[in-house]
Short mmCIF file of C-alpha atoms and ligand atoms in Angstrom, two decimals:
data_model
loop_
_atom_site.label_atom_id
_atom_site.label_comp_id
_atom_site.label_asym_id
_atom_site.label_seq_id
_atom_site.Cartn_x
_atom_site.Cartn_y
_atom_site.Cartn_z
CA MET A 1 70.97 37.01 -7.12
CA ASP A 2 69.01 39.08 -9.65
CA ARG A 3 65.23 38.64 -9.76
CA ILE A 4 63.34 38.60 -13.04
CA VAL A 5 59.54 38.63 -12.97
CA VAL A 6 57.64 37.88 -16.17
CA LEU A 7 53.99 38.98 -16.37
CA GLY A 8 51.97 36.67 -18.63
CA ALA A 9 52.60 33.06 -19.65
CA GLY A 10 51.32 33.29 -23.21
CA THR A 11 53.55 33.28 -26.29
CA GLY A 12 55.89 36.11 -25.22
CA GLY A 13 56.13 35.40 -21.49
CA THR A 14 56.79 31.69 -22.04
CA LEU A 15 59.44 32.07 -24.70
CA ALA A 16 61.16 34.93 -22.87
CA ALA A 17 61.24 33.03 -19.55
CA ASN A 18 62.58 29.88 -21.24
CA ARG A 19 65.27 31.82 -23.13
CA LEU A 20 66.26 33.59 -19.91
CA ARG A 21 66.44 30.27 -18.03
CA ARG A 22 68.81 28.97 -20.73
CA ALA A 23 70.92 32.14 -20.48
CA TYR A 24 71.35 32.08 -16.68
CA SER A 25 71.93 29.40 -14.09
CA GLU A 26 69.50 29.16 -11.18
CA SER A 27 72.17 30.49 -8.80
CA GLU A 28 72.61 33.66 -10.90
CA VAL A 29 69.01 34.69 -11.53
CA SER A 30 65.58 33.74 -10.18
CA ILE A 31 62.75 33.74 -12.71
CA THR A 32 59.09 33.95 -11.71
CA VAL A 33 56.24 33.89 -14.22
CA VAL A 34 52.69 34.96 -13.36
CA ASP A 35 49.49 34.29 -15.27
CA GLN A 36 45.83 34.38 -14.35
CA ASP A 37 45.09 30.82 -15.56
CA ASP A 38 46.78 27.59 -16.64
CA SER A 39 45.38 27.11 -20.17
CA HIS A 40 47.71 28.08 -23.01
CA VAL A 41 45.71 28.41 -26.24
CA TYR A 42 47.55 28.22 -29.59
CA GLN A 43 45.69 31.28 -30.89
CA PRO A 44 46.40 30.83 -34.64
CA GLY A 45 44.37 27.59 -34.29
CA LEU A 46 41.25 29.62 -33.40
CA LEU A 47 40.85 30.46 -37.11
CA PHE A 48 40.25 26.80 -37.93
CA VAL A 49 37.83 25.98 -35.07
CA PRO A 50 34.68 27.52 -36.64
CA PHE A 51 35.15 25.39 -39.77
CA GLY A 52 35.56 22.14 -37.79
CA LEU A 53 39.20 21.87 -38.95
CA THR A 54 40.61 21.76 -35.42
CA HIS A 55 39.25 21.42 -31.90
CA LYS A 56 39.89 22.62 -28.36
CA GLU A 57 41.89 19.51 -27.39
CA ASP A 58 44.27 20.09 -30.34
CA ILE A 59 45.16 23.68 -29.41
CA VAL A 60 45.14 23.96 -25.60
CA ARG A 61 47.92 22.85 -23.24
CA PRO A 62 48.72 23.63 -19.56
CA ARG A 63 50.81 26.82 -19.31
CA GLY A 64 53.01 25.61 -16.47
CA ARG A 65 54.15 22.60 -18.51
CA GLN A 66 55.57 24.89 -21.25
CA LEU A 67 58.03 26.45 -18.76
CA HIS A 68 61.50 24.97 -18.21
CA GLN A 69 62.58 23.56 -14.86
CA GLY A 70 63.87 26.21 -12.51
CA ILE A 71 61.14 28.72 -13.38
CA GLU A 72 58.64 29.49 -10.64
CA TYR A 73 55.09 29.65 -11.98
CA LEU A 74 52.31 31.46 -10.11
CA VAL A 75 48.65 31.37 -11.15
CA ASP A 76 47.09 34.59 -9.91
CA PRO A 77 45.70 37.72 -11.58
CA ILE A 78 48.07 40.71 -11.48
CA ASP A 79 46.62 43.64 -9.61
CA ARG A 80 49.14 46.42 -10.33
CA VAL A 81 52.79 47.34 -10.72
CA GLU A 82 54.55 50.02 -8.71
CA PHE A 83 57.70 50.62 -10.65
CA ASP A 84 59.11 53.24 -8.29
CA GLU A 85 59.29 50.46 -5.68
CA ARG A 86 59.99 47.77 -8.32
CA ARG A 87 57.14 45.66 -7.01
CA VAL A 88 54.23 43.71 -8.52
CA HIS A 89 51.06 43.26 -6.49
CA LEU A 90 49.00 40.14 -7.14
CA ALA A 91 45.25 39.88 -6.59
CA ASP A 92 45.64 37.51 -3.61
CA GLY A 93 47.74 40.10 -1.76
CA ARG A 94 51.19 38.65 -2.53
CA ASP A 95 53.99 41.05 -3.59
CA LEU A 96 56.86 40.26 -5.95
CA SER A 97 59.93 42.48 -6.11
CA TYR A 98 62.11 42.54 -9.21
CA ASP A 99 65.33 43.79 -10.77
CA VAL A 100 63.86 43.30 -14.24
CA LEU A 101 60.17 43.09 -15.13
CA VAL A 102 58.98 41.65 -18.45
CA VAL A 103 55.48 42.74 -19.46
CA ALA A 104 53.94 40.08 -21.71
CA THR A 105 50.27 40.24 -20.82
CA GLY A 106 49.06 40.58 -24.40
CA ALA A 107 45.84 42.22 -25.52
CA VAL A 108 42.39 41.79 -23.99
CA LEU A 109 39.14 41.68 -25.98
CA ALA A 110 36.60 44.33 -24.99
CA PRO A 111 33.35 43.50 -26.86
CA GLU A 112 31.33 45.40 -24.24
CA GLU A 113 32.88 48.66 -25.48
CA THR A 114 30.86 48.55 -28.71
CA GLU A 115 27.21 49.50 -28.41
CA GLY A 116 24.90 46.51 -28.85
CA LEU A 117 27.66 43.97 -29.54
CA THR A 118 27.01 41.81 -26.47
CA GLY A 119 23.27 42.64 -26.41
CA GLY A 120 20.42 40.84 -28.25
CA GLY A 121 21.71 38.37 -30.85
CA TRP A 122 25.15 37.88 -29.22
CA LYS A 123 26.16 34.22 -29.73
CA GLU A 124 22.99 33.73 -31.83
CA LYS A 125 23.57 35.97 -34.84
CA VAL A 126 26.72 37.78 -33.70
CA PHE A 127 29.94 35.91 -32.91
CA THR A 128 33.69 36.30 -32.58
CA PHE A 129 36.34 33.66 -33.26
CA TYR A 130 39.00 35.64 -31.35
CA ASP A 131 38.62 33.54 -28.21
CA LEU A 132 38.10 29.83 -27.76
CA GLU A 133 34.57 30.01 -26.41
CA GLY A 134 33.51 32.28 -29.28
CA ALA A 135 35.20 30.13 -31.93
CA GLN A 136 33.45 27.02 -30.59
CA ALA A 137 30.05 28.74 -30.49
CA LEU A 138 30.56 29.93 -34.08
CA ALA A 139 31.42 26.36 -35.18
CA GLU A 140 28.05 25.19 -33.85
CA ARG A 141 26.24 28.04 -35.61
CA LEU A 142 28.00 27.56 -38.97
CA GLU A 143 26.93 23.91 -39.06
CA PHE A 144 23.31 25.02 -39.31
CA PHE A 145 23.76 28.20 -41.37
CA ASP A 146 21.64 27.74 -44.45
CA GLY A 147 22.64 30.86 -46.34
CA GLY A 148 22.26 34.65 -46.29
CA ARG A 149 24.56 37.60 -45.62
CA LEU A 150 27.66 36.77 -43.61
CA VAL A 151 29.63 39.82 -42.54
CA VAL A 152 33.16 39.80 -41.05
CA ASP A 153 33.79 43.06 -39.20
CA ILE A 154 36.87 44.60 -37.56
CA VAL A 155 35.53 47.17 -35.08
CA GLU A 156 38.78 49.06 -34.52
CA MET A 157 42.55 48.72 -34.91
CA PRO A 158 44.90 47.59 -33.42
CA ILE A 159 43.92 43.92 -33.32
CA LYS A 160 45.92 40.70 -32.97
CA CYS A 161 46.96 39.20 -36.28
CA PRO A 162 45.38 41.75 -38.64
CA VAL A 163 45.24 39.15 -41.43
CA ALA A 164 43.12 36.65 -39.42
CA PRO A 165 39.75 38.26 -40.34
CA LEU A 166 40.76 38.13 -44.03
CA GLU A 167 41.76 34.50 -43.62
CA PHE A 168 38.33 33.88 -42.10
CA CYS A 169 36.74 35.34 -45.28
CA PHE A 170 38.88 33.16 -47.56
CA LEU A 171 38.15 30.04 -45.50
CA ALA A 172 34.42 30.86 -45.43
CA ASP A 173 34.48 31.08 -49.25
CA TRP A 174 36.15 27.63 -49.36
CA TYR A 175 33.83 26.19 -46.69
CA PHE A 176 30.62 27.22 -48.43
CA HIS A 177 31.95 25.87 -51.74
CA GLU A 178 32.61 22.56 -49.96
CA GLN A 179 29.04 22.60 -48.60
CA ASN A 180 27.73 23.24 -52.15
CA MET A 181 26.07 26.45 -50.97
CA ARG A 182 28.48 29.23 -51.97
CA ASP A 183 25.78 30.73 -54.23
CA LYS A 184 23.48 31.05 -51.20
CA VAL A 185 25.96 33.15 -49.15
CA GLU A 186 26.88 36.81 -49.63
CA LEU A 187 30.25 37.41 -47.97
CA THR A 188 31.29 40.92 -46.91
CA PHE A 189 34.50 42.09 -45.21
CA VAL A 190 34.07 45.34 -43.25
CA THR A 191 37.15 47.21 -42.01
CA PRO A 192 38.04 50.61 -40.54
CA LEU A 193 41.14 50.64 -42.80
CA ASP A 194 41.17 52.18 -46.27
CA GLY A 195 41.96 48.77 -47.81
CA ALA A 196 42.11 45.07 -47.02
CA PHE A 197 45.32 45.34 -44.93
CA THR A 198 47.57 47.83 -43.19
CA LYS A 199 50.47 47.72 -45.71
CA PRO A 200 49.54 49.35 -49.06
CA VAL A 201 51.12 46.81 -51.44
CA ALA A 202 49.82 43.71 -49.64
CA SER A 203 46.53 45.54 -49.18
CA ARG A 204 46.13 45.87 -52.96
CA GLN A 205 46.96 42.23 -53.52
CA LEU A 206 44.64 40.97 -50.76
CA GLY A 207 41.87 43.31 -51.94
CA GLY A 208 42.20 41.76 -55.42
CA MET A 209 41.93 38.27 -53.92
CA LEU A 210 38.70 39.21 -52.11
CA ASP A 211 37.35 40.54 -55.38
CA GLN A 212 38.26 37.34 -57.31
CA ARG A 213 36.28 35.32 -54.75
CA GLY A 214 33.22 37.60 -54.90
CA ILE A 215 33.73 38.89 -51.35
CA GLU A 216 32.58 42.48 -50.98
CA LEU A 217 35.03 44.87 -49.29
CA VAL A 218 33.64 47.77 -47.24
CA THR A 219 36.40 50.17 -46.12
CA GLU A 220 36.72 53.10 -43.69
CA PHE A 221 33.77 51.73 -41.72
CA ASN A 222 34.12 52.67 -38.04
CA THR A 223 31.60 50.47 -36.28
CA GLY A 224 29.57 52.45 -33.74
CA GLU A 225 26.85 49.88 -33.08
CA VAL A 226 26.14 46.22 -33.73
CA ASP A 227 22.39 45.63 -33.84
CA GLY A 228 22.13 41.88 -33.41
CA VAL A 229 18.35 41.86 -33.31
CA GLY A 230 17.85 44.09 -36.37
CA GLY A 231 20.81 42.42 -38.14
CA LYS A 232 22.92 45.45 -39.05
CA LEU A 233 26.25 47.12 -38.36
CA VAL A 234 26.01 50.90 -38.00
CA SER A 235 29.05 53.14 -38.44
CA TYR A 236 29.71 56.43 -36.64
CA ASP A 237 28.99 58.23 -39.94
CA GLU A 238 25.63 56.39 -40.07
CA ARG A 239 26.33 53.92 -42.85
CA GLU A 240 24.69 50.51 -42.41
CA VAL A 241 25.73 46.99 -43.41
CA PRO A 242 22.98 44.37 -43.05
CA PHE A 243 23.71 40.80 -41.97
CA ASP A 244 22.15 37.45 -41.13
CA LEU A 245 25.33 36.35 -39.38
CA ALA A 246 28.07 38.69 -38.13
CA VAL A 247 31.61 37.61 -37.18
CA VAL A 248 33.05 40.53 -35.24
CA VAL A 249 36.60 41.22 -34.09
CA PRO A 250 36.05 43.33 -30.96
CA VAL A 251 38.07 46.28 -29.64
CA HIS A 252 41.45 45.24 -28.16
CA ASN A 253 42.94 46.89 -25.07
CA GLY A 254 45.95 46.19 -22.90
CA ALA A 255 45.38 44.25 -19.64
CA ALA A 256 43.37 46.19 -17.05
CA TYR A 257 46.16 46.11 -14.40
CA ILE A 258 48.28 48.29 -16.73
CA THR A 259 45.82 51.16 -16.39
CA ARG A 260 45.88 50.61 -12.61
CA SER A 261 49.70 51.05 -12.68
CA PRO A 262 50.25 54.81 -13.07
CA GLY A 263 52.76 55.71 -15.78
CA LEU A 264 53.10 52.18 -17.21
CA GLY A 265 50.67 52.28 -20.13
CA ASP A 266 49.09 54.49 -22.77
CA PRO A 267 45.34 55.27 -22.68
CA LEU A 268 44.52 51.89 -24.30
CA GLY A 269 46.61 50.03 -21.73
CA PHE A 270 49.50 49.18 -24.07
CA VAL A 271 53.06 49.81 -22.87
CA PRO A 272 55.10 52.52 -24.68
CA THR A 273 58.31 50.73 -25.57
CA ASP A 274 61.51 51.55 -27.42
CA GLU A 275 61.06 50.22 -30.98
CA HIS A 276 64.56 48.79 -31.22
CA THR A 277 65.64 47.79 -27.68
CA LEU A 278 62.20 46.77 -26.23
CA GLN A 279 62.94 48.61 -22.99
CA SER A 280 59.79 50.32 -21.72
CA LYS A 281 59.64 54.09 -21.71
CA ALA A 282 58.27 54.00 -18.15
CA SER A 283 61.31 52.54 -16.41
CA PRO A 284 64.69 51.10 -17.44
CA HIS A 285 63.94 48.04 -15.29
CA VAL A 286 60.83 47.21 -17.38
CA PHE A 287 60.88 45.52 -20.81
CA ALA A 288 57.86 44.62 -22.93
CA LEU A 289 57.14 42.30 -25.82
CA GLY A 290 54.26 40.88 -27.78
CA ASP A 291 50.78 42.33 -28.00
CA ALA A 292 51.21 44.30 -24.75
CA ALA A 293 53.87 46.56 -26.28
CA ALA A 294 52.77 49.75 -28.07
CA LEU A 295 54.92 49.42 -31.21
CA PRO A 296 54.28 50.37 -34.85
CA ILE A 297 54.15 46.73 -36.02
CA SER A 298 51.46 44.02 -36.19
CA LYS A 299 50.42 42.27 -33.00
CA ALA A 300 51.47 38.74 -33.96
CA GLY A 301 53.10 35.65 -32.53
CA SER A 302 55.89 35.89 -35.10
CA VAL A 303 56.64 39.44 -33.97
CA THR A 304 56.64 38.29 -30.34
CA HIS A 305 59.09 35.51 -31.24
CA PHE A 306 61.50 37.85 -33.07
CA GLU A 307 61.28 40.41 -30.26
CA GLY A 308 62.12 37.69 -27.72
CA GLU A 309 65.66 37.23 -29.02
CA VAL A 310 66.51 40.94 -28.72
CA LEU A 311 64.67 41.36 -25.41
CA VAL A 312 66.60 38.54 -23.71
CA GLU A 313 69.92 39.87 -24.99
CA ASN A 314 69.00 43.32 -23.68
CA ILE A 315 68.01 42.03 -20.26
CA ARG A 316 71.41 40.33 -20.10
CA ARG A 317 73.12 43.61 -21.08
CA PHE A 318 71.01 45.66 -18.66
CA LEU A 319 71.88 43.41 -15.71
CA ALA A 320 75.56 43.52 -16.72
CA GLY A 321 75.47 47.33 -16.94
CA GLN A 322 76.23 47.32 -20.69
CA PRO A 323 74.66 49.46 -23.43
CA LEU A 324 71.54 47.91 -24.97
CA ASP A 325 71.40 46.35 -28.42
CA ALA A 326 69.07 48.46 -30.62
CA SER A 327 68.70 45.79 -33.29
CA TYR A 328 65.00 44.88 -33.36
CA ASP A 329 63.90 45.98 -36.83
CA GLY A 330 60.15 45.29 -36.57
CA HIS A 331 60.49 41.91 -38.30
CA ALA A 332 57.07 40.29 -38.82
CA ASN A 333 55.83 37.46 -40.95
CA CYS A 334 52.44 35.83 -41.46
CA PHE A 335 51.07 32.86 -43.31
CA ILE A 336 47.73 33.94 -44.78
CA GLU A 337 45.43 30.94 -45.27
CA THR A 338 43.58 31.55 -48.54
CA GLY A 339 41.36 28.43 -48.76
CA PHE A 340 41.46 25.34 -50.98
CA SER A 341 44.66 24.12 -49.19
CA LYS A 342 46.68 27.17 -50.15
CA ALA A 343 48.27 30.01 -48.23
CA MET A 344 50.31 33.11 -48.88
CA LEU A 345 53.35 34.24 -46.86
CA ILE A 346 54.32 37.83 -46.16
CA ASP A 347 57.52 39.02 -44.47
CA PHE A 348 58.22 42.64 -43.58
CA ASN A 349 59.61 45.03 -40.97
CA TYR A 350 59.32 48.66 -39.82
CA ASP A 351 60.88 49.94 -43.05
CA THR A 352 60.24 47.32 -45.74
CA GLU A 353 56.79 46.42 -46.99
CA PRO A 354 56.00 42.80 -47.94
CA VAL A 355 57.63 42.04 -51.31
CA SER A 356 57.83 38.92 -53.47
CA GLY A 357 60.70 36.42 -53.53
CA ARG A 358 61.37 33.58 -51.11
CA PHE A 359 61.71 33.19 -47.32
CA PRO A 360 64.08 32.86 -45.52
CA THR A 361 66.51 32.54 -48.46
CA SER A 362 66.27 32.23 -52.24
CA VAL A 363 65.40 28.51 -51.88
CA GLY A 364 62.69 28.93 -49.24
CA LEU A 365 58.93 29.40 -49.21
CA PRO A 366 57.35 31.65 -51.86
CA LEU A 367 56.47 35.17 -50.68
CA MET A 368 53.32 37.07 -51.72
CA LYS A 369 52.08 34.07 -53.67
CA GLU A 370 49.39 31.51 -52.90
CA SER A 371 50.85 28.02 -52.72
CA HIS A 372 50.23 24.58 -51.28
CA LEU A 373 53.70 24.72 -49.71
CA ASN A 374 52.76 27.79 -47.68
CA HIS A 375 49.59 26.02 -46.51
CA LEU A 376 51.75 23.15 -45.25
CA GLY A 377 54.01 25.75 -43.62
CA LYS A 378 50.99 27.23 -41.82
CA LEU A 379 49.93 23.79 -40.53
CA LEU A 380 53.49 22.81 -39.53
CA PHE A 381 53.91 26.04 -37.64
CA GLN A 382 51.83 24.64 -34.76
CA TRP A 383 54.47 21.97 -34.17
CA PHE A 384 57.23 24.61 -34.22
CA TYR A 385 55.21 26.72 -31.79
CA TRP A 386 55.08 24.07 -29.07
CA HIS A 387 58.47 22.45 -29.70
CA ALA A 388 60.80 25.28 -30.78
CA LEU A 389 59.31 28.73 -30.34
CA LEU A 390 57.91 28.39 -26.79
CA PRO A 391 60.89 26.39 -25.43
CA GLY A 392 63.07 29.25 -26.68
CA ARG A 393 65.01 27.26 -29.27
CA ASP A 394 66.36 28.93 -32.38
CA ILE A 395 64.59 27.93 -35.61
CA PRO A 396 67.28 27.23 -38.23
CA GLY A 397 67.52 30.04 -40.77
CA VAL A 398 64.85 32.16 -39.04
CA HIS A 399 66.20 35.10 -37.04
CA SER A 400 64.97 38.23 -35.43
CA ALA A 401 66.32 40.48 -38.22
CA MET A 402 64.30 40.43 -41.45
CA PRO A 403 66.24 38.50 -44.14
CA THR A 404 66.79 40.28 -47.46
CA SER A 405 68.65 37.56 -49.37
CA GLY A 406 65.60 35.80 -50.86
CA LYS A 407 63.66 38.96 -51.53
CA ASP A 408 63.20 40.69 -54.85
CA ARG A 409 65.77 43.46 -54.48
CA GLN A 410 64.21 45.59 -57.18
CA GLN A 411 60.91 45.53 -55.35
CA ILE A 412 62.61 46.43 -52.08
CA ALA A 413 64.09 49.39 -53.90
CA ASN A 414 60.77 50.31 -55.50
CA GLU A 415 58.49 48.94 -52.74
CA GLU A 416 56.33 47.80 -55.63
CA VAL A 417 54.97 44.34 -56.49
CA PRO A 418 52.61 43.08 -59.18
CA THR A 419 48.95 42.98 -58.11
CA SER A 420 48.15 39.55 -59.56
C1 LIG B 1 42.34 34.29 -34.12
C2 LIG B 1 43.81 34.58 -34.01
C3 LIG B 1 44.67 34.14 -34.98
C4 LIG B 1 46.03 34.42 -34.90
N1 LIG B 1 46.86 33.98 -35.88
C5 LIG B 1 48.18 34.26 -35.84
C6 LIG B 1 49.05 33.80 -36.85
O1 LIG B 1 48.66 33.09 -37.78
N2 LIG B 1 50.37 34.14 -36.76
C7 LIG B 1 50.84 34.91 -35.74
O2 LIG B 1 52.05 35.20 -35.72
N3 LIG B 1 50.03 35.38 -34.75
C8 LIG B 1 48.72 35.06 -34.78
N4 LIG B 1 47.89 35.50 -33.77
C9 LIG B 1 48.40 36.43 -32.76
C10 LIG B 1 49.19 35.74 -31.65
O3 LIG B 1 48.48 34.67 -31.10
C11 LIG B 1 49.51 36.79 -30.59
O4 LIG B 1 50.06 37.92 -31.20
C12 LIG B 1 50.51 36.25 -29.58
O5 LIG B 1 49.95 35.16 -28.90
C13 LIG B 1 50.92 37.37 -28.62
O6 LIG B 1 51.63 36.84 -27.53
P1 LIG B 1 51.61 37.62 -26.13
O7 LIG B 1 52.50 36.86 -25.23
O8 LIG B 1 51.83 39.05 -26.34
O9 LIG B 1 50.11 37.50 -25.63
P2 LIG B 1 49.27 36.15 -25.16
O10 LIG B 1 49.90 34.97 -25.81
O11 LIG B 1 47.89 36.49 -25.45
O12 LIG B 1 49.59 36.09 -23.63
C14 LIG B 1 49.17 37.05 -22.72
C15 LIG B 1 49.02 36.39 -21.36
O13 LIG B 1 48.84 37.35 -20.33
C16 LIG B 1 47.90 36.84 -19.40
N5 LIG B 1 47.30 37.96 -18.66
C17 LIG B 1 46.64 39.03 -19.17
N6 LIG B 1 46.22 39.83 -18.18
C18 LIG B 1 46.63 39.26 -17.01
C19 LIG B 1 46.49 39.61 -15.64
N7 LIG B 1 45.86 40.72 -15.24
N8 LIG B 1 47.03 38.79 -14.71
C20 LIG B 1 47.68 37.65 -15.09
N9 LIG B 1 47.85 37.29 -16.36
C21 LIG B 1 47.32 38.07 -17.32
C22 LIG B 1 46.92 36.07 -20.25
O14 LIG B 1 46.20 35.11 -19.51
C23 LIG B 1 47.82 35.44 -21.31
O15 LIG B 1 48.26 34.17 -20.95
C24 LIG B 1 46.52 35.19 -33.81
C25 LIG B 1 45.64 35.61 -32.80
C26 LIG B 1 44.31 35.31 -32.89
C27 LIG B 1 43.37 35.78 -31.80
#
């Protein structure tokens, strides 16, 4: 019997384990999943927590209950992997040997790596919504915020869901309008990028949307220090951005055990992985998906989902001694909540920037356009997450390869879309 060990029971580990369980009977393959805790947070929901639009009980479920029968689930921190011996060491001293290892331990927030960030003012004037505790603390603070300079800052790339900080800005604009105090709040978005987003065309469009809402955009700002007491961000080139309230997206690293596993990760603790097959570069027996993989595409749940299909097929081929399928094209898509019950949808891959049109076909959701329909799509996605994506079911019409049928072919050719 082949042994598959999956590290992490978040989005990627859960959907990969469930897809693998469907692909193999229990007598063919044993599947063991390891995570350090038993609380699965629907992370896209964290965006809505600070504005009182959703709450902990709506977005957290037990991890073990998301795994199909016939999957062994262990709750224990991973200590290290020795891939020469094909063995995982857990913190309590247990060892797990494997024929295939799936690394799906995501990205870890490292706020302590930025000078001052967790010092004076942390959780008083300086917050993050990138974890549940932070998002809840920010909700309490926003209730009593009576105006001033609110700054949203990305310290460093890569981060999970690079559009989430922009969505926070758009929702803050909506929220303060709703509170009849928009004129009392100066909103500023501070980013190390040279525009609002990583992809040039979408970046122009999103930058224009910030401008229309009176949200200042500060680019190429590499945050060196967050002075929570003095109320200012300071960049390495000594520029300063003052604030009364800062919402900071901290540095992201790979899980610490990856750096304790010689040869497995890069200096940030992410796992170098083949862009198309998802086999790790460290060992043919190791595959990686989701935020843990070092790939030139956004760290997003949608990416993790699309990768899952190819990864499971490749594990099947690897165990059968067949050549791997090099078909993962970097497909990513994101709903971008833009406030006032609207959202925009972008769909792209390694080679094609987001363009306008419809997704997944010419009668689907509008791309690169704010619409109420996309907002409903964003809200409905949570249902799909728990009931289709995590259980490893296929979502009709949505596949791992980026669809081209609904997209504006001329724009794909030109990689050019209107800025309005
Ligand atoms: C605020 C926010 C908004 C987002 N919005 C969207 C969105 O709208 N759309 C979208 O597609 N994506 C979004 N994302 C990103 C998405 O949630 C992640 O990309 C996705 O969850 C990645 O899945 P993963 O399996 O790689 O990592 P995770 O789901 O984070 O799972 C990693 C798992 O590994 C475990 N782990 C880590 N280290 C260890 C260890 N040493 N021992 C044991 N277990 C360990 C963790 O406990 C965790 O369960 C958002 C993220 C955030 C933070």
